[in-house]
XYZ file of C-alpha atoms in Angstrom:
539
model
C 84.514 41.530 -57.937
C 85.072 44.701 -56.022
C 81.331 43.424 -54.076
C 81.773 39.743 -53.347
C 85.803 39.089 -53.776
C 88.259 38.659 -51.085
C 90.580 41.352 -50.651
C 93.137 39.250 -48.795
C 94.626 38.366 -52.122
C 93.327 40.707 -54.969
C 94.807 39.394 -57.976
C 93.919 35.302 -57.255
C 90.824 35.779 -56.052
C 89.306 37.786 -58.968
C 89.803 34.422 -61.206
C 87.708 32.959 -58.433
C 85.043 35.526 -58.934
C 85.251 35.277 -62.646
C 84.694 31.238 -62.344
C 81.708 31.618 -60.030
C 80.043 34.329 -62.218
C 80.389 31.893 -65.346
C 78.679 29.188 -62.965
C 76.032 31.537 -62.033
C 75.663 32.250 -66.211
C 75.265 28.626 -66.872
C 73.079 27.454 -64.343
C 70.610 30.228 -66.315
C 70.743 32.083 -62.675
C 72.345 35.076 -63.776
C 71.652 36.434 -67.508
C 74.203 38.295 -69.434
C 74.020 40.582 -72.651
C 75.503 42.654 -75.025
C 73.125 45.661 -76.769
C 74.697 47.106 -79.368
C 78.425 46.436 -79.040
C 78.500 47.965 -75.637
C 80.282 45.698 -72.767
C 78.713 42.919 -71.330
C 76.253 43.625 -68.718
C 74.994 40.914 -66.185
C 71.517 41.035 -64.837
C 70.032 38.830 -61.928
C 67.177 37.030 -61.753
C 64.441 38.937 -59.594
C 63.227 35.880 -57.379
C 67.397 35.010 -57.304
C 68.363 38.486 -56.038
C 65.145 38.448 -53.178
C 66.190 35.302 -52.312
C 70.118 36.831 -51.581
C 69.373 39.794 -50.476
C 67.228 37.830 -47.571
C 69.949 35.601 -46.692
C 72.863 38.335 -46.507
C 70.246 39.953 -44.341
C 69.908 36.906 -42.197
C 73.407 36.478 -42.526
C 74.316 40.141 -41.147
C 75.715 40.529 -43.835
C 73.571 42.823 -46.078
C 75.151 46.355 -45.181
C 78.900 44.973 -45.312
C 78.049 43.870 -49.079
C 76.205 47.073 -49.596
C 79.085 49.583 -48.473
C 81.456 47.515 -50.672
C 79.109 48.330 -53.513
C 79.118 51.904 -52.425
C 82.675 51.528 -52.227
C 83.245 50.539 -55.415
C 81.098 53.250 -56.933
C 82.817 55.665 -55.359
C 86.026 54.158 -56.806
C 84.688 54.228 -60.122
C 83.248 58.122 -59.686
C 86.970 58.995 -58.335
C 88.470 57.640 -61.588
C 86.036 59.441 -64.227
C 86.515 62.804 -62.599
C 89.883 62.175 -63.238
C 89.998 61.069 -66.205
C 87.644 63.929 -67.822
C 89.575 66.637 -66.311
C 92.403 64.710 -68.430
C 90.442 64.783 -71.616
C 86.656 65.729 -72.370
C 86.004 62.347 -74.456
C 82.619 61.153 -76.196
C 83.553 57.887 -75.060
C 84.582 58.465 -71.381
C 80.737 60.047 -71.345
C 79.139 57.320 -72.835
C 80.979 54.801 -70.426
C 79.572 57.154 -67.771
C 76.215 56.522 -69.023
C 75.719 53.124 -67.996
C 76.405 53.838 -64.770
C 73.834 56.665 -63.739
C 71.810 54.095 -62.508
C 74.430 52.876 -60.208
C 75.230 56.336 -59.003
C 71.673 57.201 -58.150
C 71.178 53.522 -56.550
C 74.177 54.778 -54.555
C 73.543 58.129 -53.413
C 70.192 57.118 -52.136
C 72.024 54.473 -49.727
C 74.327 57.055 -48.642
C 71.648 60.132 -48.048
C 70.072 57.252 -45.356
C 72.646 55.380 -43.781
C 75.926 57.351 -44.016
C 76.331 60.277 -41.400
C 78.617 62.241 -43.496
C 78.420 63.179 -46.816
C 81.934 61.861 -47.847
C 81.114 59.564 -49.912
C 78.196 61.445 -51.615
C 80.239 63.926 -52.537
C 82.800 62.049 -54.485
C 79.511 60.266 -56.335
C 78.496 63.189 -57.547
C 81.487 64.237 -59.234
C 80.635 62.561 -62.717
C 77.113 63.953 -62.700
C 78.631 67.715 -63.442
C 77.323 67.484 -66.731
C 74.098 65.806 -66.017
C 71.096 66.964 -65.331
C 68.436 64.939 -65.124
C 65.455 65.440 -62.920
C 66.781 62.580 -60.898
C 70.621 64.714 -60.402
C 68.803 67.885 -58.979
C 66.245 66.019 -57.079
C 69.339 64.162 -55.038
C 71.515 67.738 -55.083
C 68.320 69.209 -52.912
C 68.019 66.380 -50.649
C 71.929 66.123 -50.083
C 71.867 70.034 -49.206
C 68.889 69.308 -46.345
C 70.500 65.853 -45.051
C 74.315 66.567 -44.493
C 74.737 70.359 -43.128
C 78.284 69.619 -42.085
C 81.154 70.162 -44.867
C 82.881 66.981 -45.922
C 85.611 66.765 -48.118
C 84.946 68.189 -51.720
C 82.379 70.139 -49.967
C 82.791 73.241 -52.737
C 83.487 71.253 -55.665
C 79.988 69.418 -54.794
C 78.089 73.068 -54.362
C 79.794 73.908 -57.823
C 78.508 70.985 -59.593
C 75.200 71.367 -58.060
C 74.808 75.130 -59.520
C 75.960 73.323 -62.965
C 73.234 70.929 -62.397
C 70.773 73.355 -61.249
C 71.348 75.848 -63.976
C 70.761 73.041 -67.336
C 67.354 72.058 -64.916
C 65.377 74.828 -65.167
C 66.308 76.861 -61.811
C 68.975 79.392 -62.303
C 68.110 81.329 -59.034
C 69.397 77.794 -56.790
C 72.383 77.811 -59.254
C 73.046 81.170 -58.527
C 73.239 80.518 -55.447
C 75.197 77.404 -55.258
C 77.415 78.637 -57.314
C 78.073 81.426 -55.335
C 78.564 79.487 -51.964
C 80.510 77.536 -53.767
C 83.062 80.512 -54.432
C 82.812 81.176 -50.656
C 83.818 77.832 -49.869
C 86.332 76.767 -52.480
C 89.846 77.695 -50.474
C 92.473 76.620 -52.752
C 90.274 73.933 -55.280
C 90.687 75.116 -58.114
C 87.931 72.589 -59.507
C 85.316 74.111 -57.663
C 86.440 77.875 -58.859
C 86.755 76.928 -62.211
C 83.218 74.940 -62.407
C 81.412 77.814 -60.554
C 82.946 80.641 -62.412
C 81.739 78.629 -65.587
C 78.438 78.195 -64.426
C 78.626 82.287 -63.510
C 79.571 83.093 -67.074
C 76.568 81.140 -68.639
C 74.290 82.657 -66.201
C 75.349 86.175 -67.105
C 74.560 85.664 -70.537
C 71.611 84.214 -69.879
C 70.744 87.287 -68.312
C 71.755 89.312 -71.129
C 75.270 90.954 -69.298
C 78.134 89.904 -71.962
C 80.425 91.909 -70.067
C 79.788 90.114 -66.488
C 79.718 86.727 -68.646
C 83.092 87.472 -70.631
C 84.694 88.204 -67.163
C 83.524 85.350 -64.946
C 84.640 82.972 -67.993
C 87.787 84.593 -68.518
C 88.492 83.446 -64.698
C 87.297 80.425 -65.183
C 89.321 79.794 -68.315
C 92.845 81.171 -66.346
C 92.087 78.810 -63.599
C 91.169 75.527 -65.929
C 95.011 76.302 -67.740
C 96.365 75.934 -64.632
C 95.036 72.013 -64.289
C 93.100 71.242 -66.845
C 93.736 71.669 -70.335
C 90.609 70.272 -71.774
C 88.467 72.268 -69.739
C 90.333 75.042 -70.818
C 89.769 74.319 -74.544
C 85.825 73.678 -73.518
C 85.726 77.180 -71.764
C 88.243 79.422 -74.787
C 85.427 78.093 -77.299
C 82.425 79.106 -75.517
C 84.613 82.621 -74.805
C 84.316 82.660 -78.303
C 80.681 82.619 -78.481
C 80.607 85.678 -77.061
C 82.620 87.443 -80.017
C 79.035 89.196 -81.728
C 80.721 92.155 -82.496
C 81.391 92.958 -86.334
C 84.830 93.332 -85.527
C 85.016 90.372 -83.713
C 83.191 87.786 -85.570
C 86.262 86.377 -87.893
C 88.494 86.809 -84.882
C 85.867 84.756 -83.293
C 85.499 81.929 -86.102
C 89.072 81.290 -85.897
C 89.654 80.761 -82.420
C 87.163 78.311 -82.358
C 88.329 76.576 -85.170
C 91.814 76.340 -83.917
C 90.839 75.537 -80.474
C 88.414 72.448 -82.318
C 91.589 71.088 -84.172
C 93.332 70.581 -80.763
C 90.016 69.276 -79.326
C 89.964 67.151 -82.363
C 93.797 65.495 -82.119
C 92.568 65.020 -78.390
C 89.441 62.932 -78.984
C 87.139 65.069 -77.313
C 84.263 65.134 -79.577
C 82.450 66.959 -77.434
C 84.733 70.521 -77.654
C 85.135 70.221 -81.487
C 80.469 69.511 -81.779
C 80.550 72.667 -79.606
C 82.767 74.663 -81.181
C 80.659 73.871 -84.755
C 77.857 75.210 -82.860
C 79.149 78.298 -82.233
C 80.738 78.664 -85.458
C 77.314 78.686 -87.459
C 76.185 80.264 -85.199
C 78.753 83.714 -86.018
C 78.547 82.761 -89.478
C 74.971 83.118 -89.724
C 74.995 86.729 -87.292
C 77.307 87.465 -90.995
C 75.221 86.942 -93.277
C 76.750 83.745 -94.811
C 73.737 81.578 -94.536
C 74.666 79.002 -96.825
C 78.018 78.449 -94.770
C 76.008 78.733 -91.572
C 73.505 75.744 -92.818
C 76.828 73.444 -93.499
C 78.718 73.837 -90.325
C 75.265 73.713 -88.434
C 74.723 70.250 -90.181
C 78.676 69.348 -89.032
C 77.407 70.231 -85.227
C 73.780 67.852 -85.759
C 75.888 64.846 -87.048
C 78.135 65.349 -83.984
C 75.903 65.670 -81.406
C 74.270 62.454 -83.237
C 77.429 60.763 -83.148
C 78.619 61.493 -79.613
C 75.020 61.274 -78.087
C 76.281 63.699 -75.488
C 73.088 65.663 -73.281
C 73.630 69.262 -74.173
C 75.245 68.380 -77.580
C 72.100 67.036 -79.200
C 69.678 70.072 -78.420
C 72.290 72.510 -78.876
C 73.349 70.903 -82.656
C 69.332 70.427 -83.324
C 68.511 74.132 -82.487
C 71.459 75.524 -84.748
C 69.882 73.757 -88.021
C 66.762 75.010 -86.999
C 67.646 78.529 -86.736
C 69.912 78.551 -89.627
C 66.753 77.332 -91.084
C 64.942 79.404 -90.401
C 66.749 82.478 -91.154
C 67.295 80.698 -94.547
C 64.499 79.330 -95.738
C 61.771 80.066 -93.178
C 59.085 79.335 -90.730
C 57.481 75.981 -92.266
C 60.804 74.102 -93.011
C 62.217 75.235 -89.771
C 59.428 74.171 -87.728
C 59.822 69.937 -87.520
C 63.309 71.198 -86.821
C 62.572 73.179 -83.736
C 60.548 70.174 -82.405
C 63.418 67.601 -82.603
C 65.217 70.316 -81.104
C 62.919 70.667 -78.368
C 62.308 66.864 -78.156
C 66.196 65.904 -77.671
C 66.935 69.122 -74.839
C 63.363 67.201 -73.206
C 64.460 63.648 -72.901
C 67.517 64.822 -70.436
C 65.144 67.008 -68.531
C 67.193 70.006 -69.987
C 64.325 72.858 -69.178
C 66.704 75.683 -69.834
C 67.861 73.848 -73.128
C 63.690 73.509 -73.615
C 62.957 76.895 -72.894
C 65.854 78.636 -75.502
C 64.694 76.413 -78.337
C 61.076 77.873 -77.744
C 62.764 81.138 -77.573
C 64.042 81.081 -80.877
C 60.769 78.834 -82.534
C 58.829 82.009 -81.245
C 61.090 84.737 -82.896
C 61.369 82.906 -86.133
C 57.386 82.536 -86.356
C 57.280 86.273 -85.202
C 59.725 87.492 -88.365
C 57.202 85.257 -90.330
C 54.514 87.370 -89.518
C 52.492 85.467 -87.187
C 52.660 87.430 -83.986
C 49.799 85.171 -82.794
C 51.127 82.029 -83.283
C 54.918 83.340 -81.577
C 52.386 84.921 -78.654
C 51.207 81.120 -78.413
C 54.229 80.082 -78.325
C 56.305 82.132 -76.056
C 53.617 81.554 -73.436
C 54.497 77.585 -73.086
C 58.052 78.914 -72.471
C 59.066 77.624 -68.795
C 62.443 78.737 -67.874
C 61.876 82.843 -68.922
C 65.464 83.542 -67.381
C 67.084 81.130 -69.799
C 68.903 82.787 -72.585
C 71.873 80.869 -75.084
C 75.111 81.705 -74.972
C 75.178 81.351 -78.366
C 74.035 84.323 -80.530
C 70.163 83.548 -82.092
C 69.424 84.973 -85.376
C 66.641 86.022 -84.230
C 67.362 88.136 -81.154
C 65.475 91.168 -81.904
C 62.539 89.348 -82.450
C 62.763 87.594 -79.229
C 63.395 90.635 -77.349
C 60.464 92.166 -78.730
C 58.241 88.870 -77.339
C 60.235 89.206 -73.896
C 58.879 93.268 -73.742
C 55.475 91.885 -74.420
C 55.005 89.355 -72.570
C 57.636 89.724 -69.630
C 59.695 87.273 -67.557
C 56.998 84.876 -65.895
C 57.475 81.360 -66.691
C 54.252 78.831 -67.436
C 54.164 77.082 -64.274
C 52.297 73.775 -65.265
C 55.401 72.239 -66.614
C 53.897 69.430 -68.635
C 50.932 71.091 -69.866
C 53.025 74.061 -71.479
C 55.661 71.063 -72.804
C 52.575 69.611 -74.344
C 51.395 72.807 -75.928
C 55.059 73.042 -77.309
C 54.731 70.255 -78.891
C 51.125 70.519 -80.499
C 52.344 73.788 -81.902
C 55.529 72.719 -83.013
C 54.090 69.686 -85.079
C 55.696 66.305 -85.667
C 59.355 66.051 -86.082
C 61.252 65.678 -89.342
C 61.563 62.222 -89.054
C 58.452 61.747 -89.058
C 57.262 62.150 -92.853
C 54.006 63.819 -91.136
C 53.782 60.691 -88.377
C 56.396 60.873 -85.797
C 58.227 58.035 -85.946
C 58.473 57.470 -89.665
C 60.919 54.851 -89.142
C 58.150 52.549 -88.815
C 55.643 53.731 -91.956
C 52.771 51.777 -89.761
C 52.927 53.709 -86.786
C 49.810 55.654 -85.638
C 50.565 59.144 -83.309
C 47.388 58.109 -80.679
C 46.616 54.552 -79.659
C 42.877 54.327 -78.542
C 41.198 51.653 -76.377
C 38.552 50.937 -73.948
C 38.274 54.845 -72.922
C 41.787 55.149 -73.067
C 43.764 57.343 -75.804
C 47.827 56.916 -75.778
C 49.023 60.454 -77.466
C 52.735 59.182 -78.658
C 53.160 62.522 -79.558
C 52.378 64.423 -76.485
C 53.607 61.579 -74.380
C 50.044 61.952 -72.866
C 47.786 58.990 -71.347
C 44.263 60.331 -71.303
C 40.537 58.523 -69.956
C 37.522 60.233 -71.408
C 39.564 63.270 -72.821
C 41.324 63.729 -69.281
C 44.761 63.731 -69.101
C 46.355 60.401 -66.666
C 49.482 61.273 -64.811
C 52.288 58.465 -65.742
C 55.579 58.462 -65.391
C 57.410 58.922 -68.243
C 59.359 55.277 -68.654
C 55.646 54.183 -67.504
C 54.518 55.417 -70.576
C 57.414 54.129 -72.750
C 56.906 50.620 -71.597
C 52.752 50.802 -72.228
C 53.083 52.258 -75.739
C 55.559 49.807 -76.372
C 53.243 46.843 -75.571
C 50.250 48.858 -77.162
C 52.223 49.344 -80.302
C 53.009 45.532 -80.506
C 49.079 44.725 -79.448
C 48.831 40.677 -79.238
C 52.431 39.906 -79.589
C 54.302 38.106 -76.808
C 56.924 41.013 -75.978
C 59.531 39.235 -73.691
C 60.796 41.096 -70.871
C 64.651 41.365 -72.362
C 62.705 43.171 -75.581
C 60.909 45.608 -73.189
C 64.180 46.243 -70.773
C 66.167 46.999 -74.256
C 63.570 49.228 -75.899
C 62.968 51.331 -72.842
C 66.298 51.551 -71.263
C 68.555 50.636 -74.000
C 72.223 49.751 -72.822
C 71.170 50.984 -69.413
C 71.650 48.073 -66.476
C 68.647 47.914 -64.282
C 67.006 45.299 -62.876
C 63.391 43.235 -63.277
C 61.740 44.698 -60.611
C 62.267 47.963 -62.299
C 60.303 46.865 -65.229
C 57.722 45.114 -62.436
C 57.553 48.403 -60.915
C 56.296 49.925 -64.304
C 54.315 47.155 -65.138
C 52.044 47.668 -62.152
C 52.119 51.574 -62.885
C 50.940 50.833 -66.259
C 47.670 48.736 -65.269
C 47.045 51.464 -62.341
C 46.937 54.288 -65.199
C 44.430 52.129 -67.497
C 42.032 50.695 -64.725
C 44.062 47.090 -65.401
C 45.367 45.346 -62.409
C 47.537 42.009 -62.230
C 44.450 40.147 -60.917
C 42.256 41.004 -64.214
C 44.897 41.426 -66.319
C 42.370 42.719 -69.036
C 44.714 45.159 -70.354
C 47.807 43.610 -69.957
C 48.602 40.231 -69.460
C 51.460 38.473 -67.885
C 53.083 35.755 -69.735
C 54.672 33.787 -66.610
C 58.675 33.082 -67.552
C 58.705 35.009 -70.715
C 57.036 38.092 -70.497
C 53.922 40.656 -71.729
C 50.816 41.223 -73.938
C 48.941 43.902 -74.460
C 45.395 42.181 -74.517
C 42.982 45.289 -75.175
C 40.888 45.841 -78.260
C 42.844 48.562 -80.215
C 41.281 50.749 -82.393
């Protein structure tokens, strides 16, 4: 409605919109869905929205309809900063999560058409706690195509080092971070979010004073507008509290800062705060206690399905684990770890779930196996916040082997994974939801490695995008059977909106990686009006 309705009279003309739309639904030119109790979500038909994209084009009016779009993401990015600086809700981040898409879509028509980056920089506002390749990808280009200051200039540089920091490059979140400080004035926002980012970054370089200090700021400044960042920033103080003396005092602040978090709705806080809780129980000794509250955080982070929550609650049963029981039950653990920090593009997350795999295998005895493995590490500056059990171990490994990072990204990811092993879910085949699954899919010369997310021709690996590969092992997992193209859009990208050319897109990626194209069709095959088979001999 915000698009296509008339803003001469607001509140009539959205029952106009709302009548067209259900004429568009049942003359089957619009489809509309519901995937697991989330809102309803309308797709277009790909030859429908070619055909009216040409004619607002030849109708001159393409970039009106496009700005209002813009417009009303912008509206909608206004109203979620808001509203998480109110409260730091699992369910104000999940609504936020259907809209990524949207945001990208928009800050791409923005970063070429707009000659100021206004409007960018109020998009970006909900992505301060994403970081997906795609978030610090648009934060570099946004830096080289708008080198005046707009308006939420420093909150935008603040966001950016948040960004930066969770993907793997602390030294451009450093610096960020830092300009943002220079630029910030009186927003308090942009102190508070760069003083954060400051803290973690201390402690990932192993300076607890520096990090107690810049967090302490930050904490003073979020009491002044924004309690729940407050009570997000007093727990992770509280991570902090190693000390003997300090640990109880520790314990309880967090758990009386989770009860508030708790009466509040925010999830998120109270997962966190269980995080850091086993984690201080464990650095005392009380394994057992650590092992329950580290389960509390895992069920959580399940629960919420927030980005940082899920590695962070998968790496504390892992390491409490570890410490408890050792090496070989801890191990599947570490890989789910490792596996849910991955599938956000969370390389620092990545890279401190290695850290404490390799430590663990080291107090087993294999200083091999933890050499192996500290090598496919690829952030080497990334450190947790949150105490490991086994730091001495770890800083033995970072003596030995120093600070450089693996620079082939997916190759050391890969060797990660192969050392690592299948996940516990797996009942020794990942994916033991489905007791007929095979790890590697082989045909023609082609092997799909669902483990290692690798295609490979003759033993070489294939570079493929990774929804690419999603949407081929999904077809090569259903070999022979019709998969329509609402079954692949829902499997791949879940609740997500996107559109059919998306899955087009991939389609044609897919038959370019395996030697297929749409004129042969030998590997996959196009089912006109209803969707896709995967045609080659499997073996």
């Amino acid at each position: 409605h915000a698009v296509c309705g008339d803003d001469t009279d607001a509140d009539a003309d959205e029952a106009t919109t709302v009548e067209l739309l259900s004429t568009l639904i049942d003359a089957s030119l619009v489809e509309s869905a519901s995937v697991g109790g989330s809102p309803m979500r309308y797709r277009l038909l790909e030859p429908v929205r070619l055909v009216g994209r040409e004619l607002l084009d030849q109708s001159g009016e393409l970039t009106m309809t496009a700005n209002r779009y813009v417009d009303a993401m912008v509206a909608f990015a206004t109203r979620f900063a808001a509203a998480a600086l109110e409260g730091f809700r699992s369910d104000i981040l999940a609504g936020l999560r259907d809209h990524y898409v949207h945001l990208f879509h928009t800050l791409d028509w923005c970063m070429a058409n707009d000659p100021t980056g206004e409007r960018a920089n109020r998009l970006f506002l909900p992505l301060f706690s994403h970081s997906l390749p795609e978030t610090l990808v648009r934060a570099r280009r946004a830096r080289g195509v708008w080198t005046e200051p707009a308006p939420l200039h420093a909150e935008v540089l603040a966001i950016m080092g948040a960004v930066a920091m969770h993907g793997g490059a602390p030294a451009l979140s450093r610096q960020w971070s830092d300009e943002a400080l220079e630029a910030a004035g009186d927003s308090e926002l942009a102190q508070m979010i760069a003083r954060r980012t400051l803290g973690f970054l201390a402690a990932y370089d192993g300076d607890p004073v520096r990090a107690r200090a810049h967090l302490a700021d930050a904490a003073a400044i979020a009491a002044r507008f924004s309690a729940a960042f407050a009570r997000e920033i007093g727990v992770t103080q509280t991570a902090l509290m190693t000390d003997t003396s300090e640990i109880e005092v520790g314990m309880a602040l967090a758990t009386d800062i989770a009860r508030v978090a708790a009466e509040s709705g925010e999830l998120v806080t109270v997962q966190w705060a269980a995080v850091i809780r086993a984690s201080l129980l464990a650095l005392s000794g009380r394994l057992d206690d650590a092992m329950q509250m580290a389960l509390t955080a895992q069920t959580m982070a399940e629960r919420t399905g927030h980005v940082w929550s899920l590695g962070a609650g998968h790496r504390s049963v892992a390491s409490v684990i570890a410490a408890r029981e050792g090496w070989t039950e801890a191990r599947p653990h570490f890989r789910l770890a490792l596996d849910s920090s991955l599938i956000h593009g969370d390389l620092a997350g990545a890279s401190i779930t290695i850290r404490a795999a390799a430590g663990a295998l080291l107090r087993d005895g294999d200083r091999v196996g933890a050499r192996r493995l500290w090598a496919t590490i690829v952030d080497p500056v990334a450190r947790s916040i949150v105490s490991s059990p086994f730091v001495v171990e770890e800083g033995e490994l970072d003596r030995e082997r120093g600070t450089q990072g693996h620079l082939d990204v997916t190759a050391a990811i890969g060797a990660a994974r192969e050392l690592l092993g299948p996940r516990p879910d797996a009942g020794g085949i990942e994916g033991g939801s489905d007791p007929g699954r095979v790890d590697v899919i082989r045909f023609g010369g082609y092997e799909l490695d669902r483990q290692l997310c690798e295609l490979r021709h003759d033993g070489i690996r294939v570079h493929i995008e990774p929804q690419v590969f999603d949407v081929l092992a999904y077809l090569a997992s259903r070999q022979g059977v019709l998969v329509t193209k609402e079954e692949l859009l829902d499997s791949v990208w879940g609740s997500r909106f996107v559109s059919e050319s998306a899955l087009t897109t991939r389609i044609k990626a897919a038959r370019r990686a395996t030697g297929d194209s749409g004129g042969t069709q030998s590997v996959i095959r196009t089912v006109h009006g209803r969707g896709y088979t995967f045609v080659a001999d499997v073996r």
